[in-house]
């Protein structure tokens, strides 16, 4: 376990510098990243950094010491789900034949994370929750020599919003905004002395992020390549992951769930209705319903005649929507194709109580 003894910041005091555990304490999804720089290695070998959940590996990444006495860096990023008592730690692994250290450089050896959605509430202001994690569930996939090959992520751990497709292996958020994407692949039994290996994240078929390694030593090894990218998406953009190698013959990726995966989450996304849509529904509300007094402990059913399955509902106290002293108690619930959020109340200038 890596002994991270100092914190730059620790909102909520969820990281313990004595046990080196991150214990969120709130059920939800979290984005984690770990990086470790090794020092004074004397063999050409692969080094690893791993993220553990309750003592079991959930993600791993690797680096490679190409030259003796090198200082390789291994990194890994992942999105995890946590219950109230789950904890996470950062581990490292090396096989130099004797104990070796980490540099401890603050920009190269660290463990960090943040909440995506906790307790069912999206953490980022203005963002609706979209998050997914897909992998190959331990099934190998053949990668043709010198051919960009889409990695077939066939199994999902979670897919909030249903934006990842396990048939074409694409993440299509369908909501304009910014998204954090992470991916990892695990090649199996590479032996060539002069081969390139690479992982790409693509947007609409064009590469937006790359990680690659070239000229490997002529010994068998199983490298892990990981990659992260902050991307912007429009309503019809899609993203996928591509693997590449120039081994000289076809090679496999192993497909382990902890080292071959694609995941992402919304950082900021929003759905804002057009002005005419707001006007249409505001006008239709006045015509179809109007105001009503509901006795304490009673209920009232609203029936609309908008000629559509979409409806925006606003409940005001101390007046109606046209009164300057009215307060919006609860508003802008909707179903179907009209996406409003709270834009109706914001456009008309009412204060929201809840």
Short mmCIF file of C-alpha atoms in Angstrom, two decimals:
data_model
loop_
_atom_site.label_atom_id
_atom_site.label_comp_id
_atom_site.label_asym_id
_atom_site.label_seq_id
_atom_site.Cartn_x
_atom_site.Cartn_y
_atom_site.Cartn_z
CA UNK A 1 0.00 0.00 0.00
CA UNK A 2 1.30 3.47 -0.84
CA UNK A 3 1.61 5.61 2.26
CA UNK A 4 0.15 8.94 1.17
CA UNK A 5 0.86 10.98 4.30
CA UNK A 6 0.05 14.49 3.09
CA UNK A 7 -3.00 16.09 1.51
CA UNK A 8 -3.18 19.20 -0.68
CA UNK A 9 -6.91 19.34 0.05
CA UNK A 10 -9.33 16.95 1.69
CA UNK A 11 -12.90 18.18 1.38
CA UNK A 12 -15.11 16.32 3.83
CA UNK A 13 -12.01 14.77 5.47
CA UNK A 14 -12.65 11.46 3.71
CA UNK A 15 -8.98 10.52 3.22
CA UNK A 16 -7.10 9.19 6.27
CA UNK A 17 -3.34 9.88 6.21
CA UNK A 18 -2.72 7.24 8.89
CA UNK A 19 -4.48 4.31 7.19
CA UNK A 20 -4.07 5.69 3.64
CA UNK A 21 -7.73 4.96 2.95
CA UNK A 22 -10.31 7.00 1.11
CA UNK A 23 -13.68 6.26 2.73
CA UNK A 24 -16.37 8.45 1.11
CA UNK A 25 -19.00 7.59 3.72
CA UNK A 26 -21.77 8.43 1.26
CA UNK A 27 -23.16 5.96 -1.25
CA UNK A 28 -22.57 7.04 -4.84
CA UNK A 29 -20.10 7.05 -7.71
CA UNK A 30 -16.57 8.44 -7.51
CA UNK A 31 -13.72 9.13 -9.96
CA UNK A 32 -10.29 8.02 -8.69
CA UNK A 33 -6.79 8.48 -10.11
CA UNK A 34 -3.45 7.13 -8.89
CA UNK A 35 0.12 7.69 -10.10
CA UNK A 36 3.40 6.22 -8.82
CA UNK A 37 7.00 6.87 -9.88
CA UNK A 38 9.46 4.09 -9.04
CA UNK A 39 13.18 4.68 -8.56
CA UNK A 40 16.51 2.85 -8.93
CA UNK A 41 15.19 -0.17 -10.80
CA UNK A 42 17.93 -2.44 -12.15
CA UNK A 43 15.92 -4.66 -14.50
CA UNK A 44 13.85 -4.03 -17.61
CA UNK A 45 10.42 -4.83 -16.27
CA UNK A 46 6.80 -3.72 -16.00
CA UNK A 47 5.70 -1.89 -12.86
CA UNK A 48 2.13 -1.56 -11.71
CA UNK A 49 -0.13 0.75 -9.74
CA UNK A 50 -3.45 -0.60 -8.48
CA UNK A 51 -6.61 0.75 -6.83
CA UNK A 52 -8.19 -1.54 -4.24
CA UNK A 53 -11.76 -1.50 -2.93
CA UNK A 54 -12.14 -3.14 0.48
CA UNK A 55 -8.92 -5.10 -0.11
CA UNK A 56 -9.66 -6.29 -3.65
CA UNK A 57 -8.31 -4.92 -6.95
CA UNK A 58 -10.79 -2.86 -9.00
CA UNK A 59 -8.35 -1.17 -11.42
CA UNK A 60 -4.71 -1.48 -12.42
CA UNK A 61 -2.30 0.37 -14.66
CA UNK A 62 1.33 -0.15 -15.63
CA UNK A 63 4.54 1.51 -16.69
CA UNK A 64 7.76 0.02 -18.06
CA UNK A 65 11.41 0.38 -17.10
CA UNK A 66 13.05 0.45 -20.53
CA UNK A 67 16.56 0.99 -19.18
CA UNK A 68 18.30 -0.13 -16.02
CA UNK A 69 18.23 2.45 -13.19
CA UNK A 70 15.23 4.11 -14.79
CA UNK A 71 12.38 5.94 -13.01
CA UNK A 72 9.19 4.65 -14.65
CA UNK A 73 5.74 6.04 -13.86
CA UNK A 74 2.59 3.92 -13.72
CA UNK A 75 -0.87 5.50 -13.68
CA UNK A 76 -4.49 4.36 -13.44
CA UNK A 77 -7.89 6.07 -13.46
CA UNK A 78 -11.26 4.54 -12.72
CA UNK A 79 -14.86 5.27 -11.80
CA UNK A 80 -16.17 3.27 -8.85
CA UNK A 81 -19.40 2.75 -6.98
CA UNK A 82 -19.25 2.96 -3.20
CA UNK A 83 -21.57 2.11 -0.32
CA UNK A 84 -21.46 3.98 2.97
CA UNK A 85 -18.71 1.78 4.49
CA UNK A 86 -16.54 1.04 1.42
CA UNK A 87 -12.92 2.23 1.33
CA UNK A 88 -10.24 2.57 -1.34
CA UNK A 89 -6.43 2.40 -1.26
CA UNK A 90 -3.55 2.75 -3.69
CA UNK A 91 -1.06 -0.12 -4.12
CA UNK A 92 2.07 -0.66 -6.22
CA UNK A 93 3.86 -3.76 -7.49
CA UNK A 94 7.35 -4.34 -8.95
CA UNK A 95 9.51 -7.39 -9.60
CA UNK A 96 13.06 -6.08 -9.50
CA UNK A 97 14.17 -8.90 -7.19
CA UNK A 98 14.63 -6.64 -4.18
CA UNK A 99 12.83 -3.86 -2.36
CA UNK A 100 12.68 -0.62 -4.31
CA UNK A 101 11.21 2.76 -3.46
CA UNK A 102 8.94 5.43 -4.87
CA UNK A 103 10.21 8.93 -5.51
CA UNK A 104 7.48 10.60 -3.50
CA UNK A 105 7.43 13.53 -5.94
CA UNK A 106 4.11 15.30 -5.44
CA UNK A 107 3.47 15.59 -9.18
CA UNK A 108 4.31 11.92 -9.88
CA UNK A 109 3.23 9.86 -6.86
CA UNK A 110 -0.26 10.64 -5.61
CA UNK A 111 -3.80 9.38 -5.03
CA UNK A 112 -6.83 11.58 -5.69
CA UNK A 113 -10.55 11.43 -6.26
CA UNK A 114 -13.87 13.26 -6.27
CA UNK A 115 -17.55 12.51 -6.13
CA UNK A 116 -19.61 12.25 -9.30
CA UNK A 117 -22.96 11.55 -7.66
CA UNK A 118 -23.51 10.88 -3.98
CA UNK A 119 -26.76 10.03 -2.27
CA UNK A 120 -28.56 10.22 -5.61
CA UNK A 121 -27.60 13.88 -6.13
CA UNK A 122 -25.41 15.08 -8.97
CA UNK A 123 -22.41 16.86 -7.45
CA UNK A 124 -21.66 19.26 -10.30
CA UNK A 125 -23.86 22.32 -10.52
CA UNK A 126 -25.70 22.35 -13.83
CA UNK A 127 -24.92 18.72 -14.64
CA UNK A 128 -27.36 15.91 -15.03
CA UNK A 129 -25.81 12.61 -14.05
CA UNK A 130 -24.45 10.54 -16.91
CA UNK A 131 -21.92 7.85 -15.96
CA UNK A 132 -20.88 4.45 -17.27
CA UNK A 133 -18.25 1.74 -16.86
CA UNK A 134 -17.86 -1.06 -19.42
CA UNK A 135 -15.31 -3.88 -19.77
CA UNK A 136 -14.74 -7.28 -21.46
CA UNK A 137 -15.34 -9.40 -18.35
CA UNK A 138 -12.15 -11.42 -18.81
CA UNK A 139 -12.77 -12.39 -22.45
CA UNK A 140 -9.78 -11.99 -24.80
CA UNK A 141 -10.03 -10.05 -28.06
CA UNK A 142 -7.73 -10.50 -31.04
CA UNK A 143 -6.04 -7.33 -32.32
CA UNK A 144 -4.86 -7.57 -35.92
CA UNK A 145 -1.25 -6.55 -36.57
CA UNK A 146 -0.85 -2.88 -37.61
CA UNK A 147 -4.62 -2.33 -37.65
CA UNK A 148 -6.64 0.12 -35.57
CA UNK A 149 -9.18 -2.12 -33.86
CA UNK A 150 -12.21 -0.94 -31.88
CA UNK A 151 -12.17 -2.57 -28.44
CA UNK A 152 -15.43 -4.47 -27.88
CA UNK A 153 -16.55 -3.59 -24.37
CA UNK A 154 -19.45 -6.00 -23.92
CA UNK A 155 -20.25 -5.86 -20.19
CA UNK A 156 -21.39 -2.93 -18.05
CA UNK A 157 -20.89 -2.39 -14.32
CA UNK A 158 -23.26 0.59 -14.49
CA UNK A 159 -24.73 2.86 -17.14
CA UNK A 160 -26.58 5.79 -15.61
CA UNK A 161 -28.63 7.37 -18.38
CA UNK A 162 -28.18 4.40 -20.74
CA UNK A 163 -25.60 6.18 -22.92
CA UNK A 164 -23.18 3.30 -23.60
CA UNK A 165 -24.00 0.74 -26.28
CA UNK A 166 -22.58 -2.79 -25.81
CA UNK A 167 -23.35 -3.61 -29.46
CA UNK A 168 -21.29 -0.93 -31.21
CA UNK A 169 -19.11 -0.13 -28.12
CA UNK A 170 -19.83 3.58 -28.31
CA UNK A 171 -20.54 6.15 -25.64
CA UNK A 172 -23.07 8.64 -27.04
CA UNK A 173 -23.99 11.12 -24.28
CA UNK A 174 -26.71 12.80 -26.41
CA UNK A 175 -26.52 15.82 -24.09
CA UNK A 176 -24.22 18.72 -24.95
CA UNK A 177 -21.52 19.27 -22.34
CA UNK A 178 -18.11 18.21 -21.08
CA UNK A 179 -17.19 14.66 -20.09
CA UNK A 180 -14.28 12.91 -18.38
CA UNK A 181 -13.34 9.66 -20.15
CA UNK A 182 -10.89 6.95 -19.01
CA UNK A 183 -9.84 3.78 -20.84
CA UNK A 184 -7.35 0.95 -20.40
CA UNK A 185 -6.26 -2.10 -22.42
CA UNK A 186 -4.08 -5.08 -21.43
CA UNK A 187 -1.96 -6.64 -24.18
CA UNK A 188 -0.91 -10.27 -23.81
CA UNK A 189 2.53 -11.81 -24.47
CA UNK A 190 4.31 -9.21 -26.57
CA UNK A 191 7.87 -10.20 -27.46
CA UNK A 192 9.04 -8.10 -30.42
CA UNK A 193 12.11 -5.87 -30.02
CA UNK A 194 10.80 -2.99 -32.14
CA UNK A 195 7.04 -2.72 -31.91
CA UNK A 196 4.62 0.08 -31.21
CA UNK A 197 1.58 -0.36 -29.00
CA UNK A 198 -1.11 2.27 -28.59
CA UNK A 199 -4.53 3.13 -27.22
CA UNK A 200 -6.72 5.88 -28.65
CA UNK A 201 -9.94 7.58 -27.64
CA UNK A 202 -11.88 8.67 -30.71
CA UNK A 203 -14.67 11.19 -31.23
CA UNK A 204 -16.84 10.46 -34.26
CA UNK A 205 -14.02 8.30 -35.65
CA UNK A 206 -11.25 10.90 -35.19
CA UNK A 207 -8.55 10.50 -32.53
CA UNK A 208 -8.77 12.98 -29.63
CA UNK A 209 -6.34 11.33 -27.18
CA UNK A 210 -3.37 8.96 -27.56
CA UNK A 211 -1.05 6.92 -25.36
CA UNK A 212 1.63 4.76 -26.96
CA UNK A 213 4.95 3.02 -26.29
CA UNK A 214 7.57 2.05 -28.87
CA UNK A 215 10.74 -0.04 -29.19
CA UNK A 216 10.11 -2.54 -26.43
CA UNK A 217 12.74 -5.00 -25.11
CA UNK A 218 12.87 -8.45 -26.69
CA UNK A 219 11.34 -10.26 -23.72
CA UNK A 220 7.78 -11.41 -23.12
CA UNK A 221 5.70 -8.90 -21.25
CA UNK A 222 2.03 -7.97 -20.76
CA UNK A 223 1.81 -4.16 -20.83
CA UNK A 224 -1.22 -2.17 -19.73
CA UNK A 225 -1.90 1.14 -21.47
CA UNK A 226 -4.31 3.60 -19.96
CA UNK A 227 -5.57 6.97 -21.14
CA UNK A 228 -7.74 9.84 -19.91
CA UNK A 229 -9.32 12.71 -21.80
CA UNK A 230 -11.57 15.67 -21.03
CA UNK A 231 -13.87 16.09 -24.03
CA UNK A 232 -16.72 18.24 -25.25
CA UNK A 233 -19.73 16.66 -26.87
CA UNK A 234 -22.68 17.86 -28.88
CA UNK A 235 -26.00 16.05 -28.91
CA UNK A 236 -24.96 13.53 -31.62
CA UNK A 237 -21.25 12.96 -30.89
CA UNK A 238 -19.99 9.50 -29.97
CA UNK A 239 -16.77 8.14 -28.46
CA UNK A 240 -15.03 4.77 -28.69
CA UNK A 241 -11.67 3.16 -27.86
CA UNK A 242 -9.15 1.75 -30.35
CA UNK A 243 -6.16 -0.57 -29.79
CA UNK A 244 -3.09 -0.82 -32.06
CA UNK A 245 0.17 -2.81 -32.18
CA UNK A 246 2.92 -3.60 -34.70
CA UNK A 247 4.10 -6.88 -33.20
CA UNK A 248 4.39 -8.58 -36.58
CA UNK A 249 1.55 -11.01 -35.99
CA UNK A 250 -1.88 -10.84 -34.37
CA UNK A 251 -1.95 -10.43 -30.60
CA UNK A 252 -4.67 -10.45 -27.95
CA UNK A 253 -5.81 -8.09 -25.28
CA UNK A 254 -6.65 -10.13 -22.18
CA UNK A 255 -9.88 -8.32 -21.36
CA UNK A 256 -9.62 -8.34 -17.57
CA UNK A 257 -12.28 -6.14 -16.00
CA UNK A 258 -9.72 -4.29 -13.85
CA UNK A 259 -7.29 -3.54 -16.71
CA UNK A 260 -9.40 -3.44 -19.88
CA UNK A 261 -12.26 -1.00 -19.56
CA UNK A 262 -13.91 2.17 -20.84
CA UNK A 263 -15.65 4.59 -18.49
CA UNK A 264 -16.79 8.17 -18.25
CA UNK A 265 -19.01 10.70 -16.54
CA UNK A 266 -20.50 14.12 -17.11
CA UNK A 267 -18.65 17.10 -15.69
CA UNK A 268 -21.10 19.73 -16.94
CA UNK A 269 -24.14 19.10 -19.08
CA UNK A 270 -27.48 20.78 -19.36
CA UNK A 271 -30.79 20.65 -21.16
CA UNK A 272 -32.28 24.08 -21.81
CA UNK A 273 -35.61 24.51 -23.59
CA UNK A 274 -36.04 26.97 -26.40
CA UNK A 275 -37.76 30.23 -25.45
CA UNK A 276 -40.82 29.41 -27.55
CA UNK A 277 -41.16 26.06 -25.74
CA UNK A 278 -41.26 27.87 -22.39
CA UNK A 279 -43.81 30.34 -23.72
CA UNK A 280 -45.93 27.55 -25.17
CA UNK A 281 -46.13 25.62 -21.96
CA UNK A 282 -46.62 28.70 -19.79
CA UNK A 283 -49.53 29.81 -21.98
CA UNK A 284 -51.01 26.33 -22.14
CA UNK A 285 -50.88 26.07 -18.37
CA UNK A 286 -52.92 29.25 -17.91
CA UNK A 287 -55.54 28.06 -20.37
CA UNK A 288 -55.78 24.45 -19.26
CA UNK A 289 -55.65 24.74 -15.51
CA UNK A 290 -55.22 28.01 -13.66
CA UNK A 291 -54.88 28.20 -9.86
CA UNK A 292 -56.45 25.93 -7.25
CA UNK A 293 -56.53 25.78 -3.46
CA UNK A 294 -55.61 22.39 -1.99
CA UNK A 295 -56.63 21.69 1.61
CA UNK A 296 -54.01 20.51 4.09
CA UNK A 297 -53.56 16.76 3.81
CA UNK A 298 -55.44 16.58 0.51
CA UNK A 299 -54.27 15.88 -3.01
CA UNK A 300 -55.16 17.40 -6.36
CA UNK A 301 -54.78 15.77 -9.77
CA UNK A 302 -53.75 17.92 -12.73
CA UNK A 303 -55.10 16.97 -16.14
CA UNK A 304 -53.61 18.82 -19.08
CA UNK A 305 -54.89 19.26 -22.64
CA UNK A 306 -51.68 20.24 -24.36
CA UNK A 307 -52.11 17.68 -27.12
CA UNK A 308 -48.80 16.03 -26.13
CA UNK A 309 -47.46 13.68 -23.50
CA UNK A 310 -45.11 16.37 -22.20
CA UNK A 311 -46.05 18.53 -19.23
CA UNK A 312 -44.25 21.00 -16.98
CA UNK A 313 -45.74 21.38 -13.51
CA UNK A 314 -45.19 24.36 -11.22
CA UNK A 315 -46.61 24.74 -7.70
CA UNK A 316 -46.66 28.23 -6.19
CA UNK A 317 -47.45 29.46 -2.70
CA UNK A 318 -48.65 32.93 -1.61
CA UNK A 319 -50.13 33.64 -5.00
CA UNK A 320 -50.12 32.47 -8.58
CA UNK A 321 -47.51 32.54 -11.32
CA UNK A 322 -48.55 36.08 -12.29
CA UNK A 323 -48.16 37.53 -8.78
CA UNK A 324 -44.90 39.29 -7.96
CA UNK A 325 -44.95 37.94 -4.40
CA UNK A 326 -45.38 34.29 -5.40
CA UNK A 327 -42.76 31.71 -4.57
CA UNK A 328 -42.15 28.55 -6.60
CA UNK A 329 -42.42 25.64 -4.18
CA UNK A 330 -41.67 22.89 -6.65
CA UNK A 331 -41.42 23.26 -10.41
CA UNK A 332 -40.44 21.98 -13.79
CA UNK A 333 -41.07 18.28 -13.40
CA UNK A 334 -41.42 16.84 -16.87
CA UNK A 335 -41.80 13.64 -18.84
CA UNK A 336 -41.36 12.87 -22.52
CA UNK A 337 -39.47 14.97 -25.03
CA UNK A 338 -39.56 18.50 -23.60
CA UNK A 339 -36.50 18.96 -21.43
CA UNK A 340 -36.91 21.89 -19.12
CA UNK A 341 -35.11 21.44 -15.81
CA UNK A 342 -35.68 24.59 -13.77
CA UNK A 343 -35.41 26.95 -16.71
CA UNK A 344 -39.09 27.95 -16.62
CA UNK A 345 -38.82 29.46 -13.15
CA UNK A 346 -35.46 31.07 -13.92
CA UNK A 347 -36.80 32.66 -17.10
CA UNK A 348 -39.72 34.24 -15.23
CA UNK A 349 -37.68 35.31 -12.21
CA UNK A 350 -39.34 33.33 -9.40
CA UNK A 351 -37.41 32.22 -6.34
CA UNK A 352 -37.27 28.47 -5.68
CA UNK A 353 -37.89 27.27 -2.12
CA UNK A 354 -37.27 23.57 -2.76
#
